[in-house]
Coordinates of C-alpha atoms in Angstrom, one line a residue:
M247 CA 192.4 135.9 -20.5
S248 CA 192.1 134.2 -17.1
A249 CA 190.8 130.8 -16.3
H250 CA 189.5 130.1 -12.8
I251 CA 190.2 126.5 -11.7
N252 CA 189.3 123.9 -9.2
T253 CA 192.2 121.4 -8.9
R254 CA 193.8 118.8 -6.7
A255 CA 197.1 119.1 -8.6
S256 CA 200.0 120.7 -6.8
W257 CA 199.9 124.5 -7.2
P258 CA 202.3 127.4 -6.4
N259 CA 201.6 129.7 -3.5
Q260 CA 203.1 132.7 -5.4
F261 CA 202.8 133.9 -9.0
Q262 CA 204.8 131.6 -11.4
V263 CA 205.4 131.8 -15.1
M264 CA 205.6 128.6 -17.2
W265 CA 206.1 128.3 -21.0
F266 CA 204.3 125.7 -23.2
Q267 CA 204.1 125.4 -27.0
G268 CA 205.5 128.9 -27.4
S269 CA 203.1 130.7 -25.0
E270 CA 203.8 132.2 -21.6
F271 CA 201.3 131.2 -18.9
L272 CA 200.9 132.8 -15.5
L273 CA 199.9 130.5 -12.7
L274 CA 197.7 132.4 -10.2
P275 CA 198.1 131.3 -6.6
A276 CA 195.1 130.6 -4.4
T277 CA 194.6 132.7 -1.3
D278 CA 192.1 132.7 1.5
D279 CA 189.8 134.8 -0.7
L280 CA 190.8 133.9 -4.2
A281 CA 190.8 130.8 -6.3
A282 CA 193.8 129.4 -8.2
G283 CA 193.9 130.2 -11.9
I284 CA 195.8 130.3 -15.2
A285 CA 196.2 133.5 -17.2
V286 CA 197.7 134.3 -20.6
N287 CA 198.5 137.7 -22.2
M288 CA 196.8 137.5 -25.6
R289 CA 198.8 140.3 -27.2
T290 CA 202.3 139.2 -26.2
N291 CA 201.6 135.6 -27.1
S292 CA 200.0 136.3 -30.5
L293 CA 196.6 134.9 -29.6
S294 CA 194.3 136.7 -31.9
S295 CA 190.9 135.9 -30.4
P296 CA 189.3 135.0 -27.0
E297 CA 188.4 131.6 -28.4
E298 CA 192.1 131.0 -29.3
A299 CA 193.2 132.1 -25.8
R300 CA 190.7 129.9 -24.1
T301 CA 191.8 126.9 -26.2
A302 CA 195.5 127.6 -25.4
I303 CA 194.7 127.7 -21.6
S304 CA 192.6 124.5 -21.9
R305 CA 195.4 122.7 -23.7
F306 CA 197.9 123.7 -21.0
A307 CA 195.4 122.7 -18.3
S308 CA 195.0 119.2 -19.9
V309 CA 198.8 118.7 -19.9
I310 CA 199.0 119.7 -16.2
A311 CA 196.1 117.3 -15.3
W312 CA 197.9 114.5 -17.2
T313 CA 201.4 115.1 -15.7
E314 CA 200.0 115.5 -12.2
Q315 CA 197.4 112.7 -12.6
S316 CA 195.0 115.0 -10.8
S317 CA 191.7 116.7 -11.5
L318 CA 191.8 120.2 -12.9
A319 CA 188.4 121.7 -13.8
I320 CA 188.2 125.1 -15.5
T321 CA 185.1 126.7 -13.8
D322 CA 185.0 129.9 -15.9
F323 CA 187.0 132.4 -17.9
T324 CA 187.4 136.1 -17.4
Y325 CA 188.7 138.7 -19.9
S326 CA 190.4 141.9 -18.7
P327 CA 192.2 144.5 -20.9
T328 CA 194.7 145.4 -18.3
R329 CA 195.6 142.5 -15.9
P330 CA 194.9 138.9 -14.9
V331 CA 191.7 138.6 -12.9
H332 CA 191.3 136.2 -9.9
S333 CA 188.1 134.5 -9.0
R334 CA 186.8 135.4 -5.6
I335 CA 185.3 131.9 -5.2
R336 CA 187.5 129.9 -2.9
R337 CA 188.6 126.5 -4.4
F338 CA 190.6 123.7 -2.9
T339 CA 194.2 123.5 -4.0
A340 CA 197.3 121.8 -2.6
M341 CA 199.8 124.3 -1.2
S342 CA 202.9 123.1 -2.9
S343 CA 205.3 124.1 -5.7
Y344 CA 204.3 122.9 -9.1
M345 CA 207.2 120.9 -10.7
D346 CA 207.6 120.5 -14.4
I347 CA 207.3 116.7 -14.8
G348 CA 206.7 116.3 -18.5
L349 CA 205.9 119.6 -20.1
Q350 CA 209.1 119.7 -22.2
A351 CA 208.5 116.2 -23.5
I352 CA 204.8 116.8 -24.2
E353 CA 205.6 120.2 -25.9
R354 CA 206.7 118.2 -28.9
V355 CA 203.3 116.5 -29.2
S356 CA 201.3 118.1 -32.0
D357 CA 199.1 115.3 -33.3
P358 CA 195.5 116.7 -32.8
R359 CA 194.3 113.2 -31.8
A360 CA 196.9 113.0 -29.0
L361 CA 195.9 116.5 -27.8
R362 CA 192.2 115.5 -27.9
G363 CA 193.0 112.4 -25.9
L364 CA 194.7 114.5 -23.1
A365 CA 191.7 116.9 -23.1
L366 CA 189.3 114.0 -22.7
F367 CA 191.4 112.5 -19.9
R368 CA 191.4 115.9 -18.1
E369 CA 187.6 116.0 -18.4
G370 CA 187.4 112.5 -16.8
L371 CA 189.7 113.4 -14.0
S372 CA 188.0 116.6 -13.2
S373 CA 184.4 115.6 -13.4
S374 CA 182.6 115.0 -10.1
N375 CA 179.9 113.2 -12.1
D376 CA 180.7 109.5 -12.4
F377 CA 178.6 109.0 -15.5
Y378 CA 180.3 111.8 -17.4
A379 CA 183.8 110.8 -16.1
A380 CA 183.3 107.2 -17.3
L381 CA 182.1 108.4 -20.8
S382 CA 185.1 110.8 -21.0
F383 CA 187.6 108.0 -20.2
F384 CA 185.9 105.6 -22.7
K385 CA 186.2 108.3 -25.3
V386 CA 189.9 108.4 -24.7
I387 CA 190.1 104.7 -25.6
E388 CA 187.9 105.3 -28.7
N389 CA 190.1 108.1 -29.7
F390 CA 193.2 105.8 -29.9
V391 CA 191.8 102.3 -30.6
N392 CA 189.8 101.5 -33.7
G393 CA 186.5 99.7 -33.2
D394 CA 187.5 96.5 -35.1
V395 CA 190.4 95.8 -32.7
R396 CA 189.0 97.3 -29.6
G397 CA 187.9 93.9 -28.1
A398 CA 191.4 92.5 -28.6
W399 CA 192.9 95.7 -27.1
F400 CA 190.7 95.4 -23.9
K401 CA 191.8 91.7 -23.6
S402 CA 195.5 92.6 -23.7
A403 CA 195.1 95.8 -21.6
V404 CA 193.2 94.4 -18.6
P405 CA 196.1 92.2 -17.3
K406 CA 198.2 95.4 -17.2
L407 CA 196.0 97.1 -14.6
V408 CA 198.0 97.2 -11.4
T409 CA 196.1 99.4 -8.9
P410 CA 194.3 97.4 -6.2
E411 CA 191.0 99.2 -6.8
A412 CA 191.0 98.4 -10.5
M413 CA 192.0 94.8 -10.1
A414 CA 189.3 94.3 -7.4
R415 CA 186.7 95.8 -9.6
I416 CA 187.7 93.8 -12.6
H417 CA 187.4 90.6 -10.5
A418 CA 183.9 91.6 -9.4
I419 CA 182.8 92.3 -12.9
E420 CA 184.2 89.0 -14.2
T421 CA 182.4 87.0 -11.5
S422 CA 179.0 88.8 -12.0
T423 CA 178.7 88.7 -15.8
R424 CA 179.4 86.4 -18.7
E425 CA 180.4 89.3 -20.9
S426 CA 184.0 90.2 -21.5
I427 CA 185.3 93.3 -19.8
G428 CA 185.3 95.2 -23.1
D429 CA 181.7 94.3 -23.8
Y430 CA 180.6 95.2 -20.3
L431 CA 182.3 98.6 -20.4
R432 CA 180.9 99.3 -23.9
K433 CA 177.3 98.2 -23.3
Q434 CA 176.8 98.7 -19.6
G435 CA 178.9 101.8 -19.5
R436 CA 179.5 103.9 -22.6
H437 CA 176.3 103.1 -24.5
A438 CA 174.2 103.2 -21.3
V439 CA 175.4 106.8 -20.7
A440 CA 175.5 108.1 -24.3
H441 CA 172.2 106.6 -25.6
A442 CA 169.1 107.6 -23.7
K443 CA 166.8 105.4 -25.8
E444 CA 168.6 102.1 -25.2
D445 CA 166.7 99.6 -22.9
D446 CA 169.7 99.5 -20.6
A447 CA 170.3 103.3 -20.6
V448 CA 171.2 104.6 -17.1
D449 CA 168.8 106.5 -15.0
P450 CA 170.9 109.0 -13.0
D451 CA 168.3 109.0 -10.2
V452 CA 168.7 105.2 -9.5
D453 CA 171.1 105.0 -6.7
Q454 CA 172.4 101.5 -7.7
E455 CA 173.4 102.8 -11.1
R456 CA 175.3 105.7 -9.6
Y457 CA 177.0 103.4 -7.1
R458 CA 178.0 101.0 -9.9
F459 CA 179.6 103.7 -12.0
S460 CA 181.4 105.0 -8.9
L461 CA 183.1 101.6 -8.7
D462 CA 183.6 101.2 -12.5
R463 CA 185.1 104.7 -12.8
V464 CA 188.6 103.6 -11.7
V465 CA 188.7 100.9 -14.4
Y466 CA 187.8 103.4 -17.1
K467 CA 190.4 105.7 -15.8
E468 CA 193.2 103.2 -15.7
L469 CA 192.4 101.8 -19.2
A470 CA 192.3 105.4 -20.6
R471 CA 195.7 106.0 -19.0
L472 CA 197.1 102.8 -20.6
A473 CA 195.7 104.0 -24.0
I474 CA 197.5 107.3 -23.7
E475 CA 200.7 105.7 -22.5
E476 CA 200.6 103.3 -25.5
F477 CA 200.0 105.8 -28.2
V478 CA 201.4 109.1 -26.8
D479 CA 204.9 109.7 -25.4
A480 CA 203.6 111.8 -22.5
P481 CA 205.2 111.3 -19.1
H482 CA 203.3 111.9 -15.8
S483 CA 203.9 111.7 -12.1
G484 CA 203.2 108.0 -12.0
T485 CA 205.8 107.3 -14.7
H486 CA 208.9 107.7 -12.6
P487 CA 208.7 104.5 -10.5
K488 CA 208.8 102.5 -13.7
V489 CA 212.3 103.6 -14.5
Q490 CA 213.6 101.7 -11.4
Q491 CA 214.4 98.2 -12.7
N492 CA 215.6 96.6 -9.4
R493 CA 212.9 94.5 -7.6
I494 CA 211.7 96.3 -4.5
Q495 CA 212.4 93.8 -1.7
G496 CA 210.6 95.6 1.1
F497 CA 211.6 95.5 4.8
C498 CA 209.6 92.5 5.8
D499 CA 210.7 90.4 2.8
A500 CA 214.3 90.3 4.2
Q501 CA 213.3 89.1 7.7
D502 CA 213.3 85.7 9.3
G503 CA 209.8 84.5 10.2
Q504 CA 210.5 84.5 14.0
V505 CA 211.8 88.1 13.7
L506 CA 208.7 89.1 11.8
A507 CA 206.5 87.6 14.5
W508 CA 208.4 89.6 17.1
I509 CA 208.2 92.8 15.1
R510 CA 204.5 92.6 14.5
Y511 CA 203.4 91.4 18.0
Q512 CA 206.2 92.2 20.4
D513 CA 204.7 89.9 23.0
R514 CA 207.7 87.7 23.5
P515 CA 211.5 88.2 23.9
I516 CA 213.3 89.1 20.7
P517 CA 214.4 85.9 19.0
A518 CA 217.9 84.8 18.4
A519 CA 217.6 85.3 14.7
Q520 CA 219.2 88.5 13.5
L521 CA 217.2 91.5 12.5
M522 CA 218.3 92.1 8.9
L523 CA 218.9 95.8 8.1
P524 CA 220.1 97.5 4.9
S525 CA 223.5 98.5 6.2
P526 CA 225.6 99.7 4.6
A527 CA 223.2 101.3 2.3
T528 CA 223.2 103.8 -0.6
L529 CA 220.5 106.5 -0.5
V530 CA 219.6 107.8 -3.9
V531 CA 217.4 110.8 -4.5
K532 CA 216.1 111.8 -8.0
R533 CA 214.2 114.9 -9.0
M534 CA 213.6 115.3 -12.7
G535 CA 217.2 115.4 -14.2
D536 CA 219.0 115.7 -10.9
T537 CA 220.3 112.6 -9.1
L538 CA 222.4 112.4 -5.9
A539 CA 223.7 109.2 -4.3
I540 CA 225.1 109.0 -0.7
R541 CA 227.0 105.7 -0.2
G542 CA 228.2 103.9 2.9
M543 CA 225.2 104.9 5.1
E544 CA 224.9 102.8 8.3
V545 CA 221.9 102.1 10.4
E546 CA 222.6 103.9 13.7
D547 CA 219.2 103.3 15.4
W548 CA 215.8 101.7 14.8
A549 CA 212.5 101.8 16.5
V550 CA 209.5 99.5 16.0
G551 CA 205.9 100.8 16.1
A552 CA 202.6 99.1 15.6
T553 CA 202.6 99.3 11.8
A554 CA 206.1 100.6 10.9
I555 CA 209.8 100.6 11.8
D556 CA 211.9 103.7 11.7
L557 CA 215.5 103.4 10.6
T558 CA 218.0 106.2 11.2
F559 CA 221.0 106.2 8.7
V560 CA 224.2 108.0 9.6
G561 CA 227.0 109.0 7.2
K562 CA 230.6 107.8 7.3
E563 CA 231.7 111.0 9.0
H564 CA 228.9 110.9 11.5
A565 CA 228.1 114.5 10.7
G566 CA 224.4 114.0 10.2
A567 CA 221.6 111.5 9.9
I568 CA 218.6 110.8 7.7
K569 CA 215.5 108.9 9.0
F570 CA 213.0 106.8 7.0
R571 CA 209.8 105.0 8.1
F572 CA 209.2 101.5 6.5
D573 CA 205.6 100.3 6.5
L574 CA 205.4 96.7 7.8
E575 CA 202.4 95.7 5.8
R576 CA 203.2 97.3 2.4
R577 CA 206.4 98.3 0.7
D578 CA 205.9 102.0 1.4
V579 CA 208.8 104.2 2.6
H580 CA 208.4 107.7 3.9
P581 CA 211.1 110.3 5.0
I582 CA 210.6 111.6 8.5
G583 CA 211.4 115.2 8.6
P584 CA 214.6 116.9 7.4
P585 CA 218.1 115.5 8.0
M586 CA 219.8 116.0 11.4
F587 CA 223.1 117.9 11.2
R588 CA 225.9 118.5 13.7
K589 CA 226.1 122.1 14.8
L590 CA 228.1 124.1 12.4
D591 CA 231.4 125.3 13.9
S592 CA 235.1 125.6 13.1
S593 CA 235.9 122.2 14.8
L594 CA 234.3 120.2 11.9
S595 CA 236.7 118.6 9.4
R596 CA 236.4 119.2 5.7
A597 CA 235.0 115.7 5.2
Q598 CA 232.3 116.4 7.8
L599 CA 231.4 119.7 6.2
D600 CA 231.2 118.0 2.8
E601 CA 228.9 115.3 4.3
I602 CA 226.7 118.0 5.8
A603 CA 226.6 119.7 2.4
S604 CA 225.6 116.4 0.6
F605 CA 222.9 115.8 3.2
F606 CA 221.5 119.3 2.7
Q607 CA 221.5 118.8 -1.1
F608 CA 219.7 115.4 -0.5
D609 CA 217.1 117.1 1.6
S610 CA 216.6 119.9 -1.0
L611 CA 216.0 117.5 -3.8
L612 CA 213.8 115.1 -1.9
W613 CA 211.5 117.8 -0.4
G614 CA 211.2 119.5 -3.8
N615 CA 209.0 116.8 -5.3
G616 CA 211.8 114.2 -5.4
C617 CA 211.9 110.4 -4.9
A618 CA 214.3 108.5 -2.7
W619 CA 215.6 104.9 -3.1
I620 CA 217.1 102.9 -0.2
I621 CA 219.5 100.3 -1.7
D622 CA 221.4 97.6 0.3
E623 CA 225.0 97.7 -0.8
A624 CA 225.6 94.0 0.1
D625 CA 223.3 92.5 -2.6
N626 CA 222.2 95.7 -4.5
K627 CA 218.5 95.1 -3.6
V628 CA 216.1 98.0 -3.2
W629 CA 214.5 98.1 0.2
G630 CA 212.1 100.8 -0.7
V631 CA 211.2 103.7 -2.8
T632 CA 209.4 106.8 -1.5
G633 CA 206.6 108.4 -3.4
M634 CA 207.1 111.9 -4.8
V635 CA 207.6 114.1 -1.7
M636 CA 205.4 117.2 -1.9
P637 CA 205.8 119.2 1.3
V638 CA 203.5 121.9 2.7
N639 CA 205.3 125.2 2.0
A640 CA 205.1 126.2 5.7
L641 CA 207.3 123.2 6.6
H642 CA 210.0 123.8 4.0
D643 CA 210.7 127.4 3.3
P644 CA 213.8 127.8 1.1
G645 CA 214.4 131.3 2.4
Q646 CA 215.0 129.9 5.9
A647 CA 218.0 127.9 4.6
I648 CA 219.9 131.0 3.3
P649 CA 221.8 131.7 6.6
F650 CA 222.7 128.0 6.9
I651 CA 224.0 127.9 3.4
E652 CA 226.1 131.0 3.9
Q653 CA 227.6 129.7 7.2
L654 CA 228.3 126.3 5.6
G655 CA 230.0 127.8 2.6
S656 CA 232.1 130.1 4.8
L657 CA 233.3 127.2 7.0
I658 CA 234.1 125.0 3.9
H659 CA 236.1 128.0 2.5
E660 CA 238.0 128.5 5.7
R661 CA 238.7 124.7 6.2
T662 CA 240.0 124.5 2.6
R663 CA 242.4 127.4 3.2
S664 CA 243.6 125.9 6.5
D665 CA 244.1 122.5 5.0
H666 CA 246.3 123.9 2.2
A667 CA 248.2 126.2 4.5

């Protein structure tokens, strides 16, 4: 059984096998002519009917939509007695490797109510229709929160919304109506969509109603996400930043006011006040269960642009450098390309070779859907955290690294033998 999908989740560019709840699923890559898809062998996975196979694929798709926090719409199913079948309709997919964020944790979830909540969340994420998406997200809340306590739950949940879009929309609703947020979403949203005979039922042809639901959709989505997080232990791509307990200081937070004015406008001589830099710094990268920390990194160079400042960190042995871009208006941090290494040759010391190896490992983890932290060693403050780095495959091909790895390993082996001779 093959499902043809339209998704904005990361997806592999070659066939990939994944296991979930005892079944083996084949991820079908998208090409210039074919859509991405999910296939399952009914016979080898003991799926006795087409209905059971379609349900298994749909459950798996809902989990991916949740863990990736991205839309994943199943457009149709195709059955073949011999092989998986691609759809020839081209769909948009991100060209990146799919990383297992929470499948093993969610695999232990068997409560039908929890699985139904994930399915409804996927429907809301995947729908291009704002009315249906809002209804799906509200059903997620109904699925977990009983009606007699739903008003109190809305009151406690709304302050937990953190996305700027959701907070702005909540403020707009509160200033335009005397109803509570819960009453507004229930009467003006859920009932207005689900009940056609109500006086305030929506008319999909009225543009103002469509626009209102396009704004409200983000609130429904975030509340549905909170409901799932509260009642189901189901990690997703947005879960990882929460594990970082240190307050994120940000680059501009550490600067003197005069320095900030110079950085932002650069229309006057640099002030006498010192530019504060996280040096020495510890760079930490995490990808799922893998963590690597490189200590003692110093800022070798910096360059100020219109909206960001680029810092180049070098290691203790000066065998390589890693560059990050700090946003001046927000606390966003982005890696700029791969690390820069010294040319591999026999003149490098063992310590320099080890440093190059650690930088290479840092790069491999970061550009394989990892996250990096920049921590000032002086006061243990976090200067920034990158988002999950998901590269375009053409920019980072693991196969291109094989000659480098082989040469580096050979030099480390030779240096080790000569140092012990």
